[in-house]
CSV table of C-alpha atoms in Angstrom, one decimal:
chain,number,residue,atom,x,y,z
A,1,MET,CA,12.7,-25.2,-25.7
A,2,THR,CA,15.6,-26.9,-24.0
A,3,GLN,CA,16.5,-26.7,-20.4
A,4,THR,CA,19.5,-24.6,-21.0
A,5,HIS,CA,17.8,-22.1,-23.2
A,6,THR,CA,15.0,-21.8,-20.3
A,7,LEU,CA,17.8,-21.3,-17.8
A,8,ASP,CA,19.8,-18.7,-19.9
A,9,ARG,CA,16.5,-16.6,-20.4
A,10,GLU,CA,15.8,-16.7,-16.6
A,11,LEU,CA,19.2,-15.7,-15.9
A,12,THR,CA,19.0,-12.5,-18.0
A,13,ASP,CA,15.8,-11.4,-16.3
A,14,LYS,CA,16.2,-8.7,-13.8
A,15,LEU,CA,13.3,-9.7,-11.9
A,16,TYR,CA,14.9,-13.4,-11.3
A,17,TRP,CA,17.9,-11.6,-9.6
A,18,LEU,CA,16.0,-9.1,-7.7
A,19,ARG,CA,14.0,-11.8,-6.1
A,20,LYS,CA,17.2,-13.4,-4.9
A,21,PHE,CA,18.7,-10.1,-3.9
A,22,ARG,CA,15.7,-9.3,-1.8
A,23,MET,CA,17.0,-11.7,0.8
A,24,ALA,CA,19.8,-9.3,1.6
A,25,LYS,CA,18.8,-7.1,4.6
A,26,ASN,CA,21.7,-4.7,4.3
A,27,GLU,CA,24.2,-3.5,1.7
A,28,LYS,CA,27.2,-5.7,2.8
A,29,THR,CA,25.2,-8.8,2.3
A,30,LEU,CA,24.0,-7.5,-1.1
A,31,ASP,CA,27.6,-6.8,-2.1
A,32,LEU,CA,28.6,-10.4,-1.2
A,33,MET,CA,25.7,-11.9,-3.0
A,34,VAL,CA,26.4,-9.9,-6.1
A,35,SER,CA,30.1,-10.7,-6.0
A,36,ASN,CA,29.4,-14.4,-6.0
A,37,VAL,CA,27.1,-14.4,-9.0
A,38,VAL,CA,29.4,-12.0,-10.8
A,39,ASP,CA,32.2,-14.5,-10.5
A,40,LYS,CA,30.1,-17.3,-11.6
A,41,TYR,CA,28.5,-15.5,-14.6
A,42,HIS,CA,31.2,-13.1,-15.5
A,43,HIS,CA,31.4,-14.5,-19.1
A,44,HIS,CA,27.9,-13.8,-19.9
A,45,SER,CA,27.2,-10.0,-20.6
A,46,ALA,CA,23.4,-10.2,-20.6
A,47,VAL,CA,23.4,-12.0,-17.2
A,48,ILE,CA,25.8,-9.2,-15.8
A,49,ALA,CA,23.5,-6.7,-17.1
A,50,ALA,CA,20.5,-8.1,-15.3
A,51,ILE,CA,22.5,-8.6,-12.2
A,52,TYR,CA,23.6,-5.0,-12.2
A,53,LEU,CA,20.0,-3.7,-12.8
A,54,ALA,CA,18.7,-5.8,-10.0
A,55,GLU,CA,21.5,-4.8,-7.5
A,56,CYS,CA,20.8,-1.0,-8.3
A,57,GLN,CA,17.1,-1.6,-7.6
A,58,ARG,CA,17.8,-3.5,-4.4
A,59,GLU,CA,20.2,-0.8,-3.1
A,60,ARG,CA,17.4,1.7,-3.5
A,61,GLU,CA,14.9,-0.4,-1.8
A,62,ILE,CA,17.4,-0.9,1.1
A,63,ALA,CA,18.1,2.8,1.3
A,64,GLN,CA,14.2,3.4,1.7
A,65,GLY,CA,13.9,0.6,4.1
A,66,ARG,CA,11.8,-1.9,2.0
A,67,PHE,CA,12.4,-5.4,3.3
A,68,LEU,CA,10.5,-8.6,2.7
A,69,GLN,CA,7.8,-9.5,5.3
A,70,ALA,CA,8.4,-12.9,6.8
Protein backbone atom coordinates (compact mmCIF):
# COMPACT_ATOMS: atom_id res chain seq x y z
CA MET A 1 0.00 0.00 0.00
CA THR A 2 1.42 3.35 -0.99
CA GLN A 3 1.66 6.43 1.21
CA THR A 4 -0.84 8.30 -1.00
CA HIS A 5 -3.37 5.45 -0.81
CA THR A 6 -3.08 5.34 2.99
CA LEU A 7 -3.53 9.10 3.21
CA ASP A 8 -6.58 9.00 0.92
CA ARG A 9 -8.15 6.26 3.03
CA GLU A 10 -7.51 8.29 6.19
CA LEU A 11 -9.00 11.46 4.69
CA THR A 12 -12.22 9.68 3.75
CA ASP A 13 -12.69 8.45 7.32
CA LYS A 14 -15.23 10.49 9.32
CA LEU A 15 -13.48 9.64 12.59
CA TYR A 16 -10.23 11.18 11.30
CA TRP A 17 -11.99 14.52 10.79
CA LEU A 18 -14.01 14.22 13.99
CA ARG A 19 -10.78 13.89 16.00
CA LYS A 20 -9.50 17.09 14.39
CA PHE A 21 -12.79 18.96 14.81
CA ARG A 22 -13.02 18.05 18.49
CA MET A 23 -10.40 20.74 19.10
CA ALA A 24 -13.14 23.28 18.33
CA LYS A 25 -14.77 24.59 21.49
CA ASN A 26 -17.48 26.62 19.74
CA GLU A 27 -19.33 26.71 16.43
CA LYS A 28 -17.39 29.68 15.06
CA THR A 29 -14.09 27.85 15.45
CA LEU A 30 -15.63 24.73 13.93
CA ASP A 31 -16.88 26.73 10.95
CA LEU A 32 -13.39 28.13 10.35
CA MET A 33 -11.79 24.70 10.60
CA VAL A 34 -14.31 23.16 8.22
CA SER A 35 -14.00 26.03 5.76
CA ASN A 36 -10.22 25.62 5.62
CA VAL A 37 -10.28 21.88 4.94
CA VAL A 38 -13.12 22.18 2.43
CA ASP A 39 -11.06 24.74 0.52
CA LYS A 40 -8.14 22.32 0.52
CA TYR A 41 -10.05 19.14 -0.44
CA HIS A 42 -12.99 20.51 -2.45
CA HIS A 43 -12.04 18.36 -5.45
CA HIS A 44 -12.39 15.06 -3.49
CA SER A 45 -16.07 14.27 -2.99
CA ALA A 46 -15.42 11.34 -0.62
CA VAL A 47 -13.30 13.57 1.62
CA ILE A 48 -15.95 16.32 1.59
CA ALA A 49 -18.58 13.75 2.60
CA ALA A 50 -16.46 12.62 5.56
CA ILE A 51 -15.85 16.23 6.56
CA TYR A 52 -19.57 17.00 6.43
CA LEU A 53 -20.49 13.99 8.57
CA ALA A 54 -17.81 14.84 11.14
CA GLU A 55 -18.94 18.48 11.20
CA CYS A 56 -22.54 17.46 11.87
CA GLN A 57 -21.51 15.17 14.71
CA ARG A 58 -19.26 17.82 16.26
CA GLU A 59 -22.06 20.41 16.06
CA ARG A 60 -24.30 18.02 18.02
CA GLU A 61 -21.54 17.47 20.58
CA ILE A 62 -21.02 21.22 21.01
CA ALA A 63 -24.78 21.73 21.41
CA GLN A 64 -24.76 19.06 24.14
CA GLY A 65 -21.76 20.66 25.84
CA ARG A 66 -19.37 17.76 25.22
CA PHE A 67 -15.73 18.85 25.09
CA LEU A 68 -12.37 17.12 25.36
CA GLN A 69 -10.91 16.89 28.83
CA ALA A 70 -7.40 18.34 28.92
